[in-house]
C-alpha positions as a Markdown table, in Angstrom:
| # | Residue | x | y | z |
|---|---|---|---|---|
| 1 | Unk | 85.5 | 51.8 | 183.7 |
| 2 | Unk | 87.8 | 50.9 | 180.2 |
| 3 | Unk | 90.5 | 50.0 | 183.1 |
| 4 | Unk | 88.7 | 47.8 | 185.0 |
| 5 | Unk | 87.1 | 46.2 | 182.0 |
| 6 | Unk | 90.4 | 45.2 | 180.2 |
| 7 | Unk | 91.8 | 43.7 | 183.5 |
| 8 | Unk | 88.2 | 42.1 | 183.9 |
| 9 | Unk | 88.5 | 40.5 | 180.3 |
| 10 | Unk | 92.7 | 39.6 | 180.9 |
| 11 | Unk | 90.9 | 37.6 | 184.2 |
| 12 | Unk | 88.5 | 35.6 | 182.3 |
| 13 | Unk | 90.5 | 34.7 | 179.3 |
| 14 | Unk | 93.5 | 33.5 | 181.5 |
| 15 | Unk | 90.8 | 31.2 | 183.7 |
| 16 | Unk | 93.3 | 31.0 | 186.8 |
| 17 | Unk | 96.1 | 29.7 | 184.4 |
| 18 | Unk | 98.2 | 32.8 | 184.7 |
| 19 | Unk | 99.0 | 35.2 | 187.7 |
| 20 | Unk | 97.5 | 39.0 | 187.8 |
| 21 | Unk | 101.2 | 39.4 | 187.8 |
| 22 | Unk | 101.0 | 38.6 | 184.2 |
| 23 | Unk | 98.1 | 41.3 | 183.0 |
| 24 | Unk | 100.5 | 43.6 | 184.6 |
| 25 | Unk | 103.4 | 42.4 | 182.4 |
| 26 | Unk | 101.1 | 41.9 | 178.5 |
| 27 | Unk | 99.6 | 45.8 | 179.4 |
| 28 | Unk | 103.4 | 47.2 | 180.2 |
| 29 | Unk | 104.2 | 45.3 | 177.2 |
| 30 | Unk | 106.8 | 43.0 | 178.5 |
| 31 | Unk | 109.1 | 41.8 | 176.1 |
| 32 | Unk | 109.8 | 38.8 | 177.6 |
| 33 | Unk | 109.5 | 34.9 | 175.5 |
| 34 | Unk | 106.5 | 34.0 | 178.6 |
| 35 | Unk | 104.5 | 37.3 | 177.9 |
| 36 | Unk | 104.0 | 37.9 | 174.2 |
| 37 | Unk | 103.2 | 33.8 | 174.1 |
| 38 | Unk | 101.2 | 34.0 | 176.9 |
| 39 | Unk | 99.4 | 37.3 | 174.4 |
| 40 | Unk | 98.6 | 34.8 | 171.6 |
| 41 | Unk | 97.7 | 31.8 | 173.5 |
| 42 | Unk | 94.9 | 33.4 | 175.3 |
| 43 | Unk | 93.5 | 35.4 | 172.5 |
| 44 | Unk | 94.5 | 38.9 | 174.4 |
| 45 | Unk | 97.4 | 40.2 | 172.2 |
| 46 | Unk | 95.0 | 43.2 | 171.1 |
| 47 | Unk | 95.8 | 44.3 | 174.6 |
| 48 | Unk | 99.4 | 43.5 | 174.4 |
| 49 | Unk | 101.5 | 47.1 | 175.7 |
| 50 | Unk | 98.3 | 49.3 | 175.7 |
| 51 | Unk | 99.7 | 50.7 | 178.8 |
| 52 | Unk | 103.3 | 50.7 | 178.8 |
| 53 | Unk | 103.6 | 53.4 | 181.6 |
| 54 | Unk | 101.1 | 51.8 | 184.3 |
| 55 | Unk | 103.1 | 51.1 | 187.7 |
| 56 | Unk | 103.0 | 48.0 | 189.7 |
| 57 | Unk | 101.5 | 49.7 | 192.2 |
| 58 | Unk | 99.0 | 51.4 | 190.2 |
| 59 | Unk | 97.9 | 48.4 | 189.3 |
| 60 | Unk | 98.0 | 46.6 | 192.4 |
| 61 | Unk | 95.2 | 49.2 | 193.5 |
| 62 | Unk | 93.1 | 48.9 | 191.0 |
| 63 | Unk | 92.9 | 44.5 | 191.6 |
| 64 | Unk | 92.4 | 45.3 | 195.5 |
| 65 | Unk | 89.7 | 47.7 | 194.0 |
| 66 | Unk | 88.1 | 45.0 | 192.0 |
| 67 | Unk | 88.4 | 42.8 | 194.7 |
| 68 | Unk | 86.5 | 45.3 | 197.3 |
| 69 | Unk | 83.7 | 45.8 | 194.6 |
| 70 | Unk | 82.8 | 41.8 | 194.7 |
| 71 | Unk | 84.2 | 42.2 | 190.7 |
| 72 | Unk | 86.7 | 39.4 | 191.6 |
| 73 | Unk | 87.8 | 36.7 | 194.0 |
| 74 | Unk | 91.0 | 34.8 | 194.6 |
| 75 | Unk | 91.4 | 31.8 | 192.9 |
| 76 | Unk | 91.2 | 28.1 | 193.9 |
| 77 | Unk | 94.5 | 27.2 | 193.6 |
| 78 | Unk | 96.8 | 30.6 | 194.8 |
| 79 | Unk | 96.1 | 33.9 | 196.4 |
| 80 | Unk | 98.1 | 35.4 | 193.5 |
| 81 | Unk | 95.1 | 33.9 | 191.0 |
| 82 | Unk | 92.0 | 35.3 | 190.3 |
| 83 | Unk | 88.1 | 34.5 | 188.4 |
| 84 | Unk | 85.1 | 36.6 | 187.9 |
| 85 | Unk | 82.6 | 36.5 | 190.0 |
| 86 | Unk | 79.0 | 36.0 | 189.2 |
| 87 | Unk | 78.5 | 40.1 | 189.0 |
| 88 | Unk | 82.0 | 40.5 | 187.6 |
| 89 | Unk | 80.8 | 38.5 | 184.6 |
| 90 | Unk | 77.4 | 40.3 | 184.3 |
| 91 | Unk | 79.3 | 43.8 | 184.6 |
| 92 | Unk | 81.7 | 43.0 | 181.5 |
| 93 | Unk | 78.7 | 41.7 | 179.1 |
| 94 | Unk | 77.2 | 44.9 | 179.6 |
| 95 | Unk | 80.5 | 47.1 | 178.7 |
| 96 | Unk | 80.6 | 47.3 | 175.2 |
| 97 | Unk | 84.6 | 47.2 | 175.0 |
| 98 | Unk | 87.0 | 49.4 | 173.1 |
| 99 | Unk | 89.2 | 48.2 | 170.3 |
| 100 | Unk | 92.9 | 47.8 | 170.4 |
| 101 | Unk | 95.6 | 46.3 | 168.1 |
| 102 | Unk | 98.5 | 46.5 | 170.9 |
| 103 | Unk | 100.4 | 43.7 | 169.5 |
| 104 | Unk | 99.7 | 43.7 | 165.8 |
| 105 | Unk | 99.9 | 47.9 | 165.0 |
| 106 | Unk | 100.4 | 49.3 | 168.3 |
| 107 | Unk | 103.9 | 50.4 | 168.0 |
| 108 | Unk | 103.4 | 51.5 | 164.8 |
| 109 | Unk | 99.9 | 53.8 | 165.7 |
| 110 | Unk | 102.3 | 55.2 | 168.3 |
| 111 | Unk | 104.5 | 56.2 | 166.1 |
| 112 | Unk | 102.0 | 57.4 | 163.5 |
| 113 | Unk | 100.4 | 59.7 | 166.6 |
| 114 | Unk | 103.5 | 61.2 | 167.4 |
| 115 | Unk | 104.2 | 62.0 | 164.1 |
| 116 | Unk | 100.4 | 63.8 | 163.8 |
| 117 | Unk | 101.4 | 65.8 | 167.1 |
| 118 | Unk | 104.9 | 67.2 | 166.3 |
| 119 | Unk | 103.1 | 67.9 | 162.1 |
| 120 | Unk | 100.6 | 69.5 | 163.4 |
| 121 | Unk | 102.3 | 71.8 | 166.3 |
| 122 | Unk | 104.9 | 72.6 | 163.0 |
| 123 | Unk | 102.4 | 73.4 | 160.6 |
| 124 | Unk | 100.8 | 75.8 | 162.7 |
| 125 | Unk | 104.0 | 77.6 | 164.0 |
| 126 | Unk | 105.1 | 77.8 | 160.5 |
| 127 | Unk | 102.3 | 79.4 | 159.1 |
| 128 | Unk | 102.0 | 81.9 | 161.3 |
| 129 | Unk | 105.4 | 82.9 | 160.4 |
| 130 | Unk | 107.1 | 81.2 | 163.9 |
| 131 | Unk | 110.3 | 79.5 | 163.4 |
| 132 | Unk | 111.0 | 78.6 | 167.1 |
| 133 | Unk | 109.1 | 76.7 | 169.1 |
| 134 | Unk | 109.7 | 73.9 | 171.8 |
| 135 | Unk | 108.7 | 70.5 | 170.0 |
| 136 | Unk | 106.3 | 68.5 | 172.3 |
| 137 | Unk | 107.7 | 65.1 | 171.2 |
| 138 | Unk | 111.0 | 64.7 | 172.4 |
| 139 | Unk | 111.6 | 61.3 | 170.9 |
| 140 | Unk | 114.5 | 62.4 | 168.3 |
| 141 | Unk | 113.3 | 59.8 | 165.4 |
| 142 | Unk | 110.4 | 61.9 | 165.1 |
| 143 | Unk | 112.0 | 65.0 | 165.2 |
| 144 | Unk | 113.8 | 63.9 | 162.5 |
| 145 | Unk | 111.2 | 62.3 | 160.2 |
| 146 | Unk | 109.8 | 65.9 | 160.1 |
| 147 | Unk | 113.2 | 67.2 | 159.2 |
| 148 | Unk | 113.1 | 64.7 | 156.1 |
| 149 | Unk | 109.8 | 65.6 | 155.2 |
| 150 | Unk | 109.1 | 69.1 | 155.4 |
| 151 | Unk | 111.0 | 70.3 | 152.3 |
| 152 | Unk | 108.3 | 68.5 | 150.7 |
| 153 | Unk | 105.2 | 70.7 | 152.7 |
| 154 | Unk | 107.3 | 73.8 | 152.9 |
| 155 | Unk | 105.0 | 76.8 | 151.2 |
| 156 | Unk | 101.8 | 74.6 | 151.2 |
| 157 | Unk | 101.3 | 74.6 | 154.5 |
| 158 | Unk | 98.1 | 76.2 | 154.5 |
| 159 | Unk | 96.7 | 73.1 | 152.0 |
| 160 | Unk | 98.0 | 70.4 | 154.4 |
| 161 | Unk | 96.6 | 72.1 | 157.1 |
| 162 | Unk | 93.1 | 72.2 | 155.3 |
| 163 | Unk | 94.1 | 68.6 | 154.2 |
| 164 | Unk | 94.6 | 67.1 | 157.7 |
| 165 | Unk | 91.5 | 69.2 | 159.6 |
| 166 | Unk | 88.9 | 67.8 | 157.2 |
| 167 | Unk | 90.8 | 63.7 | 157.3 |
| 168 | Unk | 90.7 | 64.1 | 160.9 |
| 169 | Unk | 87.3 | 65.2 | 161.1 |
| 170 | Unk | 86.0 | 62.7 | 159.0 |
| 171 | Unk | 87.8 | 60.2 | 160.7 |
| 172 | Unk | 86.6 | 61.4 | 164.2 |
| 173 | Unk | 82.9 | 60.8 | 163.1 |
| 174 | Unk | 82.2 | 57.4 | 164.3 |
| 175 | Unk | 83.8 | 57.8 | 167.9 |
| 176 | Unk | 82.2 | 59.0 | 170.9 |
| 177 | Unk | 81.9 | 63.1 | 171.8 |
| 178 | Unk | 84.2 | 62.1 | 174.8 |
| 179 | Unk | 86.6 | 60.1 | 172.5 |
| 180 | Unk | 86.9 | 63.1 | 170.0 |
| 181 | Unk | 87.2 | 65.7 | 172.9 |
| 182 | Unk | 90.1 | 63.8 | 174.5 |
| 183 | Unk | 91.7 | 63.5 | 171.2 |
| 184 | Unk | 91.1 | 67.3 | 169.6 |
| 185 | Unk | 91.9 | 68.3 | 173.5 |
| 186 | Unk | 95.6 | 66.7 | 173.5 |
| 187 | Unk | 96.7 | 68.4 | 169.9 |
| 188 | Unk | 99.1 | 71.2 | 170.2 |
| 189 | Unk | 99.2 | 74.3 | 168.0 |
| 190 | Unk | 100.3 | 77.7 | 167.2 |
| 191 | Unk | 100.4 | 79.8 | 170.8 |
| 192 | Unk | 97.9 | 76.4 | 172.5 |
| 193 | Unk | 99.3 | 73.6 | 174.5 |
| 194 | Unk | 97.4 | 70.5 | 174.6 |
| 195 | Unk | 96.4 | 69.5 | 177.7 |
| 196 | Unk | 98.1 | 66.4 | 179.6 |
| 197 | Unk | 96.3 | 63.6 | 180.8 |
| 198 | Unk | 95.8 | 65.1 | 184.3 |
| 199 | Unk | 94.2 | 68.0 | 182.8 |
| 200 | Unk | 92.1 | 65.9 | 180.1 |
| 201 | Unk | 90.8 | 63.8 | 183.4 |
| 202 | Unk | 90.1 | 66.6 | 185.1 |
| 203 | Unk | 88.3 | 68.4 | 182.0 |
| 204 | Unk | 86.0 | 65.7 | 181.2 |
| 205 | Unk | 85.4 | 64.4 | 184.7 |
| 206 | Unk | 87.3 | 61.0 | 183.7 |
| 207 | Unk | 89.7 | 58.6 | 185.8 |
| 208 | Unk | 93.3 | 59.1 | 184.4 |
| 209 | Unk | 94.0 | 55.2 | 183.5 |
| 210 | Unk | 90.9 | 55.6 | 181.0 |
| 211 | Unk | 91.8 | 58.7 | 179.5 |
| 212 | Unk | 95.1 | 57.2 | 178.5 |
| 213 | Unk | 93.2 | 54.1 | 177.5 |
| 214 | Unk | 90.6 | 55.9 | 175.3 |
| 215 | Unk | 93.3 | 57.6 | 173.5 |
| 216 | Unk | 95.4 | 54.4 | 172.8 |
| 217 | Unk | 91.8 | 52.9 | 171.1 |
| 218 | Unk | 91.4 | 55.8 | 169.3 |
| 219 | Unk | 95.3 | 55.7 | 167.9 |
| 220 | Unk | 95.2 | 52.3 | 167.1 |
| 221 | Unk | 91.4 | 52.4 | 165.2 |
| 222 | Unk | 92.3 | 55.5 | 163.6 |
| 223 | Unk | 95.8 | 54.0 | 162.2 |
| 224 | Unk | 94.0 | 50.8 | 161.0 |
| 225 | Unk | 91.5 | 52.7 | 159.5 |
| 226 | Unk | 94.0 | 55.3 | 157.9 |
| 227 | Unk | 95.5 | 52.4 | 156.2 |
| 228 | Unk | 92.8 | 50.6 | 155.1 |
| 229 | Unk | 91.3 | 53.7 | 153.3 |
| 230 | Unk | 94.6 | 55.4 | 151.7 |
| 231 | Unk | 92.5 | 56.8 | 149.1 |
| 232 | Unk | 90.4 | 58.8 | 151.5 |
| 233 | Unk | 93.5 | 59.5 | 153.8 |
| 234 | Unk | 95.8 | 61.2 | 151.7 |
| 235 | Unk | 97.8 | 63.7 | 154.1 |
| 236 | Unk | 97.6 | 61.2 | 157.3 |
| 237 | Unk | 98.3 | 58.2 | 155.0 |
| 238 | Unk | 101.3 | 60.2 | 154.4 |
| 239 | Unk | 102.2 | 60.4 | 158.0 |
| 240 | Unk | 101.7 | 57.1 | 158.6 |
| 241 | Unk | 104.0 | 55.4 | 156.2 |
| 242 | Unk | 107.0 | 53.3 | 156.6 |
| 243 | Unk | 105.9 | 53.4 | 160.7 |
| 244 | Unk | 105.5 | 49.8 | 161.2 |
| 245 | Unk | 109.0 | 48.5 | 163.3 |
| 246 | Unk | 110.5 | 45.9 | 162.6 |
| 247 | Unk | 109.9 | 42.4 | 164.1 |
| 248 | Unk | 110.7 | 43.1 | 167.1 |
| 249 | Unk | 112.8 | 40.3 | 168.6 |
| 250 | Unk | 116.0 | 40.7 | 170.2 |
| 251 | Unk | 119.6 | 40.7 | 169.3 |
| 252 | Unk | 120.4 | 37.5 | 170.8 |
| 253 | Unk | 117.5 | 35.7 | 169.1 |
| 254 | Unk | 118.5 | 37.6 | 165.7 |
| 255 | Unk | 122.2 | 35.7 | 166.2 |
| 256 | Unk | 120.5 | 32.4 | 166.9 |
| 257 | Unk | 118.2 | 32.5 | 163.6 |
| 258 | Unk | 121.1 | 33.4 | 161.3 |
| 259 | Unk | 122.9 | 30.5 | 162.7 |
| 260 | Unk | 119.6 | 28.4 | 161.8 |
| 261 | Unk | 119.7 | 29.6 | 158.7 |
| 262 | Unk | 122.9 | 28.1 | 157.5 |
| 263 | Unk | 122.4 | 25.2 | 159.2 |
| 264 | Unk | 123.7 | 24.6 | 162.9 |
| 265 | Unk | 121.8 | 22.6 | 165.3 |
| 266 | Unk | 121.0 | 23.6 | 168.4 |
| 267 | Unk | 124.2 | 22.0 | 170.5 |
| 268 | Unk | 126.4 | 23.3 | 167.7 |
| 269 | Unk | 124.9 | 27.1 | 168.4 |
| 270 | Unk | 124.8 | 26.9 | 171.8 |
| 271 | Unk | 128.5 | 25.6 | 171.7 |
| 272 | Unk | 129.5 | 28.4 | 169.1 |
| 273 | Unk | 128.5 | 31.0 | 171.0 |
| 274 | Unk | 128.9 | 29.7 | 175.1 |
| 275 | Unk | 125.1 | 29.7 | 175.9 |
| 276 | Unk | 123.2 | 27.0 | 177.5 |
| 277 | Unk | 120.9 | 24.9 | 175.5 |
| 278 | Unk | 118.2 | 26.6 | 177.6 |
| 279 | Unk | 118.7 | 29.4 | 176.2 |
| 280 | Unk | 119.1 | 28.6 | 172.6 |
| 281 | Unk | 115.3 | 27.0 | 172.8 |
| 282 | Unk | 114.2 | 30.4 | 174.5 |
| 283 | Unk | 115.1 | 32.0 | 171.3 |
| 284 | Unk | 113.7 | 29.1 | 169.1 |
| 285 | Unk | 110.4 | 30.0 | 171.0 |
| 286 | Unk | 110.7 | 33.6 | 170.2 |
| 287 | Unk | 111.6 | 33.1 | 166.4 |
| 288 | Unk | 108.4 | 30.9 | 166.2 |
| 289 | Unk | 106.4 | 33.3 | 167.7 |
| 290 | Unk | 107.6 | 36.5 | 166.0 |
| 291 | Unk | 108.7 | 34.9 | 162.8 |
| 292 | Unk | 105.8 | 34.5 | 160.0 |
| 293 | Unk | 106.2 | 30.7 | 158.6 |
| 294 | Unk | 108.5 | 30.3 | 161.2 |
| 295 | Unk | 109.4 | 26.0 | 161.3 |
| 296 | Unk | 108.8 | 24.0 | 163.7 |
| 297 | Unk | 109.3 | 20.5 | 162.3 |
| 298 | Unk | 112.7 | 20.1 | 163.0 |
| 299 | Unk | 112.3 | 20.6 | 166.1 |
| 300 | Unk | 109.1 | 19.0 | 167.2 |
| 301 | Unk | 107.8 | 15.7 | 164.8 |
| 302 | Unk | 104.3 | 15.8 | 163.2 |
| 303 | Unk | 103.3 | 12.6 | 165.6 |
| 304 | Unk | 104.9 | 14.8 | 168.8 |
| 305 | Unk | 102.8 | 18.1 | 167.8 |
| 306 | Unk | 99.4 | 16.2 | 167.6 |
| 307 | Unk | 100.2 | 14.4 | 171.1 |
| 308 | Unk | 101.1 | 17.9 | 172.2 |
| 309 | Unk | 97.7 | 19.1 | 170.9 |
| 310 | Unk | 95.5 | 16.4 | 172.0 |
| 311 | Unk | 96.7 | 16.9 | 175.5 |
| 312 | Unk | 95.8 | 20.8 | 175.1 |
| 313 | Unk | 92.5 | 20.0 | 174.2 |
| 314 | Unk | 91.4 | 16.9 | 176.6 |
| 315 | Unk | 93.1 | 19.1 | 179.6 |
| 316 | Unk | 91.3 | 22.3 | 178.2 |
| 317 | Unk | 94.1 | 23.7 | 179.6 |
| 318 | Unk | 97.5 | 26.0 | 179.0 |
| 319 | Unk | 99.6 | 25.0 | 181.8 |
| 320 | Unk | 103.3 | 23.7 | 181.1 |
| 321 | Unk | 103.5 | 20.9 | 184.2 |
| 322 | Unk | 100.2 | 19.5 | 183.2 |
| 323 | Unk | 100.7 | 18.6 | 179.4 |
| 324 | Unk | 104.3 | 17.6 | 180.1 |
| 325 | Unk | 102.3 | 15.1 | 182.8 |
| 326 | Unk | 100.0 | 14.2 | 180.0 |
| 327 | Unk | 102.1 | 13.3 | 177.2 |
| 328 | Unk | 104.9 | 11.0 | 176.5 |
| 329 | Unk | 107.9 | 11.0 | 178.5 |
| 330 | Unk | 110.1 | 11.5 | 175.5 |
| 331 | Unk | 108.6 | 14.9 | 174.5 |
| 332 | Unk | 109.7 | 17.9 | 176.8 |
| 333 | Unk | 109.4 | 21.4 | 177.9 |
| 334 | Unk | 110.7 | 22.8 | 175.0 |
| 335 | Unk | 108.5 | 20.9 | 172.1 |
| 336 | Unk | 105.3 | 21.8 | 174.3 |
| 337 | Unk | 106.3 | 25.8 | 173.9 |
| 338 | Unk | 107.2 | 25.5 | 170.3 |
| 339 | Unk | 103.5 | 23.9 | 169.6 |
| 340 | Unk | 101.8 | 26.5 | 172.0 |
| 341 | Unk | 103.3 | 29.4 | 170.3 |
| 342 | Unk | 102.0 | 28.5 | 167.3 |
| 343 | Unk | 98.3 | 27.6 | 168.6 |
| 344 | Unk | 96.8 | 30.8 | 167.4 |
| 345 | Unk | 98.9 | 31.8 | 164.9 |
């Protein structure tokens, strides 16, 4: 049900602007300029790479599925659109939703979780005296995070492992028995595999997309939560620090802003280093989405932005053609993605 509800809420807030190709792209976490804007201008960056190994097909399924149930219908203007229906919208008030952070933290509770797993499966190895042991995070920044810092555990393993079990327990009060179960059910420990998702599914009689999905709510809340309340998370808060990545725009954007920064304009970067102009605003659009304080003004006039705006607001709408249609001829593509991609920041 999580599953469909998430795509059901993607649906409404995109109201037949967007394609259901591009729910598919903001839950894979598409890195792409169009996705993450598309994230904040519709409110749904919370849900932003929540799912970064759902297939196409997968999903396809599951949109044919909401389509067979009445959940959905096409949309007025392409088969490739869709709305609510009238039952669709009364299902989705009644599921009380989960909560995600996907764009804000949810790299960074990813990392913090692995972290948890591979401390955990350690801790327990070690202090039953085992030394070798297959590591069940094979991401090798991990792996070496717990390299750093277990000269500073080593001989108190049995306190941290006290430490953690009564952190985690508190901190697994206020979910749900089937939240906790899929969580406790997944840890890994001295001589006991967690389960995998298949196995978690099958255990607590579950479809597979929303075990995965109940887990990534209960990463990301637990993270927030962990860092919010240091005080009462001593051990985890441990784990979790210095996990946040940094801003995560590309190389070729990174080149682009240092160029800003000393001064170029945008003909003299895309001249410096042979890239169309095109190009050189797709990064501007990424910088002003990624970037805190990130300026627009030189690029778009104060008098341009509030045409810009007033447009968005007597159209009521997000699409590209139509604002360019409904402002000045003199203000293009480019000055309407700067102002949108700073809409809801």
């Amino acid at each position: 049900m999580l599953f469909e509800a998430i795509i059901l809420t993607c649906i409404k807030e995109l109201n037949e602007e967007r394609s259901a190709s591009s729910i598919y792209h903001l839950l894979k976490g598409k890195k792409g300029i169009q996705t993450v804007q598309d994230a904040f201008l519709f409110r749904l960056e919370n849900y932003y790479r929540i799912y970064p190994t759902l297939t196409r097909d997968d999903f396809e399924r599951k949109i044919t599925e909401l389509e067979r149930k009445k959940l959905i219908r096409r949309g007025k203007e392409s088969n490739s659109f869709y709305r609510l229906t009238d039952q669709g919208h009364v299902l989705l008030k009644r599921y009380k939703m989960k909560c995600f952070y996907g764009k804000r933290f949810g790299d960074a509770a990813n990392i913090f979780y692995s972290r948890l797993l591979l401390l955990i499966q350690t801790l327990t190895n070690r202090n039953m005296g085992n030394t070798t042991f297959l590591p069940i995070i094979d991401d090798r920044k991990i792996q070496y995070w717990i390299k750093q810092i277990y000269p500073k555990i080593k001989g108190k393993e049995k306190n941290w492992l006290k430490g953690l079990y009564q952190e985690l327990y508190n901190l697994l009060q206020p979910f749900s028995e089937l939240e906790k179960g899929i969580f406790v059910h997944r840890l890994t420990g001295y001589k006991r595999y967690g389960l995998s998702i298949e196995q978690l599914a099958e255990k607590f009689s579950q479809d597979r997309h929303d075990v995965i999905l109940l887990l990534e709510s209960v990463k990301h809340q637990m993270y927030v939560k962990v860092n919010k309340e240091k005080d009462l998370y001593p051990h985890l808060s441990f784990v979790s620090k210095n996990s946040i990545p940094a801003a995560a725009l590309t190389e070729s954007a990174k080149t682009t802003y240092r160029l800003l920064q000393k001064g170029y304009g945008i003909e003299q970067i895309a001249s410096i280093r042979k890239l169309k102009i095109n190009t050189i605003h797709d990064h501007i659009v990424e910088l002003a989405i990624s970037v805190p304080d990130f300026p627009i003004e030189p690029f778009v006039s104060p008098e341009e932005k509030m045409e810009i705006v007033q447009a968005i607001k007597r159209l009521n709408s997000f699409k590209l053609k139509d604002i360019k249609n409904a402002v000045p001829d003199h203000i293009d593509y480019f000055q309407i993605r700067l102002v949108l991609s700073n809409q809801n920041k």
